[in-house]
PDB file of C-alpha atoms in Angstrom:
ATOM      1  CA  MET A   7      24.175  84.595  66.263  1.00 46.00           C
ATOM      2  CA  LYS A   8      21.505  87.033  65.197  1.00 54.00           C
ATOM      3  CA  LYS A   9      22.707  86.731  61.630  1.00 53.00           C
ATOM      4  CA  LEU A  10      22.261  82.911  61.611  1.00 52.00           C
ATOM      5  CA  LEU A  11      18.643  82.988  62.821  1.00 55.00           C
ATOM      6  CA  SER A  12      17.425  85.698  60.497  1.00 56.00           C
ATOM      7  CA  SER A  13      19.136  84.485  57.362  1.00 57.00           C
ATOM      8  CA  GLU A  14      16.859  84.340  54.326  1.00 67.00           C
ATOM      9  CA  GLN A  15      19.353  82.461  52.172  1.00 76.00           C
ATOM     10  CA  GLY A  16      17.337  79.169  51.844  1.00 82.00           C
ATOM     11  CA  PHE A  17      16.137  76.091  53.683  1.00 85.00           C
ATOM     12  CA  THR A  18      17.971  74.486  56.558  1.00 90.00           C
ATOM     13  CA  LEU A  19      18.904  70.828  56.544  1.00 92.00           C
ATOM     14  CA  ILE A  20      16.298  70.102  59.234  1.00 94.00           C
ATOM     15  CA  GLU A  21      13.531  71.662  57.127  1.00 92.00           C
ATOM     16  CA  ILE A  22      14.519  69.564  54.118  1.00 94.00           C
ATOM     17  CA  ILE A  23      14.630  66.336  56.157  1.00 96.00           C
ATOM     18  CA  ILE A  24      11.217  67.040  57.709  1.00 96.00           C
ATOM     19  CA  SER A  25       9.657  67.841  54.330  1.00 95.00           C
ATOM     20  CA  ILE A  26      11.098  64.645  52.772  1.00 96.00           C
ATOM     21  CA  ALA A  27       9.785  62.600  55.717  1.00 96.00           C
ATOM     22  CA  LEU A  28       6.301  64.107  55.372  1.00 96.00           C
ATOM     23  CA  LEU A  29       6.342  63.541  51.614  1.00 96.00           C
ATOM     24  CA  SER A  30       7.384  59.907  52.175  1.00 96.00           C
ATOM     25  CA  ILE A  31       4.575  59.284  54.651  1.00 96.00           C
ATOM     26  CA  VAL A  32       1.978  60.778  52.302  1.00 96.00           C
ATOM     27  CA  SER A  33       3.393  58.767  49.361  1.00 96.00           C
ATOM     28  CA  VAL A  34       3.163  55.480  51.283  1.00 96.00           C
ATOM     29  CA  ILE A  35      -0.467  56.178  52.187  1.00 96.00           C
ATOM     30  CA  VAL A  36      -1.376  57.055  48.592  1.00 95.00           C
ATOM     31  CA  LEU A  37       0.383  53.950  47.217  1.00 96.00           C
ATOM     32  CA  ARG A  38      -1.459  51.709  49.688  1.00 96.00           C
ATOM     33  CA  LEU A  39      -4.736  53.245  48.531  1.00 95.00           C
ATOM     34  CA  PHE A  40      -3.858  52.390  44.921  1.00 95.00           C
ATOM     35  CA  VAL A  41      -3.109  48.779  45.863  1.00 95.00           C
ATOM     36  CA  LEU A  42      -6.327  48.520  47.867  1.00 96.00           C
ATOM     37  CA  SER A  43      -8.408  50.010  45.060  1.00 96.00           C
ATOM     38  CA  TYR A  44      -6.883  47.515  42.597  1.00 95.00           C
ATOM     39  CA  ALA A  45      -7.810  44.577  44.849  1.00 94.00           C
ATOM     40  CA  ILE A  46     -11.362  45.870  45.320  1.00 96.00           C
ATOM     41  CA  ASN A  47     -11.687  46.434  41.571  1.00 96.00           C
ATOM     42  CA  GLU A  48     -10.612  42.835  40.865  1.00 92.00           C
ATOM     43  CA  GLN A  49     -13.172  41.493  43.357  1.00 91.00           C
ATOM     44  CA  ALA A  50     -15.897  43.629  41.778  1.00 93.00           C
ATOM     45  CA  LYS A  51     -14.920  42.389  38.313  1.00 93.00           C
ATOM     46  CA  ILE A  52     -15.179  38.745  39.415  1.00 92.00           C
ATOM     47  CA  SER A  53     -18.501  39.381  41.146  1.00 91.00           C
ATOM     48  CA  ASP A  54     -19.856  41.151  38.063  1.00 93.00           C
ATOM     49  CA  GLU A  55     -18.827  38.261  35.782  1.00 92.00           C
ATOM     50  CA  ALA A  56     -20.390  35.728  38.165  1.00 91.00           C
ATOM     51  CA  ASN A  57     -23.652  37.683  38.306  1.00 93.00           C
ATOM     52  CA  THR A  58     -23.764  37.991  34.519  1.00 92.00           C
ATOM     53  CA  LEU A  59     -23.190  34.250  34.028  1.00 90.00           C
ATOM     54  CA  ILE A  60     -25.875  33.270  36.518  1.00 91.00           C
ATOM     55  CA  ILE A  61     -28.433  35.671  35.078  1.00 91.00           C
ATOM     56  CA  ASN A  62     -27.697  34.454  31.538  1.00 89.00           C
ATOM     57  CA  GLN A  63     -28.018  30.834  32.657  1.00 86.00           C
ATOM     58  CA  LEU A  64     -31.332  31.513  34.410  1.00 87.00           C
ATOM     59  CA  GLU A  65     -32.694  33.345  31.379  1.00 88.00           C
ATOM     60  CA  THR A  66     -31.641  30.445  29.142  1.00 86.00           C
ATOM     61  CA  MET A  67     -33.364  27.968  31.469  1.00 83.00           C
ATOM     62  CA  LYS A  68     -36.541  30.034  31.381  1.00 83.00           C
ATOM     63  CA  THR A  69     -36.770  29.797  27.581  1.00 87.00           C
ATOM     64  CA  TYR A  70     -37.812  26.141  27.834  1.00 86.00           C
ATOM     65  CA  ASP A  71     -41.571  25.608  27.977  1.00 84.00           C
ATOM     66  CA  HIS A  72     -41.507  21.851  28.563  1.00 84.00           C
ATOM     67  CA  LEU A  73     -39.553  20.095  31.300  1.00 81.00           C
ATOM     68  CA  GLU A  74     -38.653  17.141  29.056  1.00 81.00           C
ATOM     69  CA  THR A  75     -37.024  19.425  26.476  1.00 82.00           C
ATOM     70  CA  PHE A  76     -35.162  21.238  29.222  1.00 81.00           C
ATOM     71  CA  LEU A  77     -33.898  18.014  30.805  1.00 80.00           C
ATOM     72  CA  SER A  78     -32.619  16.672  27.488  1.00 80.00           C
ATOM     73  CA  SER A  79     -30.619  19.873  26.872  1.00 77.00           C
ATOM     74  CA  TYR A  80     -28.392  19.692  29.970  1.00 74.00           C
ATOM     75  CA  ASN A  81     -26.114  17.211  31.710  1.00 71.00           C
ATOM     76  CA  TRP A  82     -27.446  16.640  35.196  1.00 75.00           C
ATOM     77  CA  LEU A  83     -25.631  15.560  38.337  1.00 76.00           C
ATOM     78  CA  ASP A  84     -28.660  14.150  40.041  1.00 76.00           C
ATOM     79  CA  GLU A  85     -32.274  13.789  39.019  1.00 76.00           C
ATOM     80  CA  THR A  86     -34.963  12.663  41.443  1.00 76.00           C
ATOM     81  CA  PRO A  87     -38.727  13.118  41.179  1.00 75.00           C
ATOM     82  CA  LYS A  88     -38.506  16.085  43.555  1.00 81.00           C
ATOM     83  CA  GLU A  89     -35.146  17.709  42.727  1.00 86.00           C
ATOM     84  CA  ILE A  90     -32.811  18.124  39.748  1.00 87.00           C
ATOM     85  CA  GLN A  91     -29.188  19.279  40.152  1.00 89.00           C
ATOM     86  CA  GLY A  92     -26.568  20.405  37.667  1.00 87.00           C
ATOM     87  CA  GLN A  93     -23.120  21.981  37.401  1.00 88.00           C
ATOM     88  CA  LEU A  94     -21.190  24.082  34.924  1.00 88.00           C
ATOM     89  CA  PHE A  95     -17.458  24.783  35.160  1.00 91.00           C
ATOM     90  CA  TYR A  96     -15.541  27.932  34.210  1.00 92.00           C
ATOM     91  CA  ASP A  97     -11.869  28.860  33.987  1.00 91.00           C
ATOM     92  CA  ASN A  98     -10.304  31.982  35.520  1.00 88.00           C
ATOM     93  CA  THR A  99     -11.613  34.136  32.627  1.00 89.00           C
ATOM     94  CA  PHE A 100     -15.154  32.734  33.044  1.00 88.00           C
ATOM     95  CA  LYS A 101     -15.025  30.726  29.823  1.00 91.00           C
ATOM     96  CA  PRO A 102     -17.005  27.443  30.002  1.00 88.00           C
ATOM     97  CA  ILE A 103     -14.900  24.280  30.317  1.00 89.00           C
ATOM     98  CA  ASP A 104     -15.720  20.563  30.624  1.00 87.00           C
ATOM     99  CA  TYR A 105     -13.857  19.888  33.863  1.00 86.00           C
ATOM    100  CA  GLU A 106     -13.647  21.512  37.286  1.00 87.00           C
ATOM    101  CA  GLY A 107     -11.948  24.871  36.979  1.00 88.00           C
ATOM    102  CA  ASN A 108     -11.618  28.078  38.966  1.00 92.00           C
ATOM    103  CA  TYR A 109     -15.373  28.650  39.236  1.00 93.00           C
ATOM    104  CA  THR A 110     -18.335  26.285  39.498  1.00 93.00           C
ATOM    105  CA  LEU A 111     -21.965  27.167  38.849  1.00 92.00           C
ATOM    106  CA  ASN A 112     -24.228  24.844  40.847  1.00 91.00           C
ATOM    107  CA  TRP A 113     -27.948  24.907  40.320  1.00 88.00           C
ATOM    108  CA  SER A 114     -30.879  22.929  41.552  1.00 90.00           C
ATOM    109  CA  MET A 115     -34.540  22.766  40.638  1.00 90.00           C
ATOM    110  CA  VAL A 116     -37.049  21.765  43.292  1.00 91.00           C
ATOM    111  CA  LYS A 117     -40.734  21.089  42.597  1.00 88.00           C
ATOM    112  CA  ASP A 118     -43.060  23.596  44.186  1.00 84.00           C
ATOM    113  CA  GLY A 119     -45.799  21.536  45.819  1.00 81.00           C
ATOM    114  CA  SER A 120     -48.455  24.212  45.479  1.00 82.00           C
ATOM    115  CA  ILE A 121     -48.657  24.303  41.644  1.00 85.00           C
ATOM    116  CA  SER A 122     -48.027  21.411  39.271  1.00 84.00           C
ATOM    117  CA  GLY A 123     -45.185  22.223  36.874  1.00 85.00           C
ATOM    118  CA  LEU A 124     -43.740  25.049  38.990  1.00 89.00           C
ATOM    119  CA  TYR A 125     -40.076  24.688  39.961  1.00 89.00           C
ATOM    120  CA  GLN A 126     -37.858  26.802  42.175  1.00 91.00           C
ATOM    121  CA  ILE A 127     -34.444  27.248  40.539  1.00 90.00           C
ATOM    122  CA  SER A 128     -31.519  28.078  42.848  1.00 92.00           C
ATOM    123  CA  THR A 129     -28.057  28.950  41.524  1.00 92.00           C
ATOM    124  CA  HIS A 130     -24.727  29.419  43.305  1.00 93.00           C
ATOM    125  CA  MET A 131     -21.432  30.554  41.759  1.00 93.00           C
ATOM    126  CA  ILE A 132     -18.510  29.204  43.791  1.00 93.00           C
ATOM    127  CA  ASP A 133     -14.816  30.097  43.656  1.00 93.00           C
ATOM    128  CA  THR A 134     -13.285  26.610  43.870  1.00 92.00           C
ATOM    129  CA  SER A 135      -9.893  27.851  45.091  1.00 90.00           C
ATOM    130  CA  THR A 136     -11.392  29.374  48.263  1.00 92.00           C
ATOM    131  CA  ASN A 137     -14.702  27.465  48.307  1.00 92.00           C
ATOM    132  CA  GLU A 138     -16.398  30.855  48.699  1.00 92.00           C
ATOM    133  CA  THR A 139     -19.864  31.507  47.271  1.00 92.00           C
ATOM    134  CA  LEU A 140     -19.559  34.540  45.007  1.00 91.00           C
ATOM    135  CA  THR A 141     -23.237  35.058  44.275  1.00 91.00           C
ATOM    136  CA  THR A 142     -26.596  33.318  44.630  1.00 93.00           C
ATOM    137  CA  TYR A 143     -29.892  33.719  42.782  1.00 93.00           C
ATOM    138  CA  THR A 144     -33.252  32.034  43.234  1.00 92.00           C
ATOM    139  CA  THR A 145     -36.232  32.208  40.895  1.00 90.00           C
ATOM    140  CA  LYS A 146     -39.231  30.128  39.843  1.00 90.00           C
ATOM    141  CA  HIS A 147     -40.258  28.806  36.442  1.00 89.00           C
ATOM    142  CA  TYR A 148     -43.361  27.042  35.212  1.00 89.00           C
ATOM    143  CA  PHE A 149     -42.978  24.114  32.796  1.00 86.00           C
ATOM    144  CA  LYS A 150     -46.011  23.053  30.770  1.00 82.00           C
ATOM    145  CA  ASN A 151     -46.910  19.392  30.374  1.00 71.00           C
ATOM    146  CA  LYS A 152     -46.188  18.029  26.906  1.00 61.00           C
ATOM    147  CA  GLU A 153     -49.358  17.320  25.006  1.00 52.00           C
TER     148      GLU A 153
END
């Protein structure tokens, strides 16, 4: 009996089973972390693309000095004396398309009553599959009157 307990010949079957079980548990945790990090990375990539598109669109809108020139350059959903609304559609790779796709950029321009020619521009990027707003920006732009 003493010889069995003090043997230095190698590992017992119980020790091997316990070490494999511990290794399996650690492996499952690490694999779940990889899957979670992939999902978070994909969400960050989509959010980054949406932010880039909105910022580019706002910067393009701000290049117009005159409201009439700006209005003739875009297709509008609705145009009233107080508010102007528009939409752009994008596929799953954020390429512009002519019909409703995976993502929709909605924007509206509302006259600011305090200064003539000043408009507040609000933009919203929406994931059409989940109807979730990915990102929102609001800014103001002044349009000169045509002379």
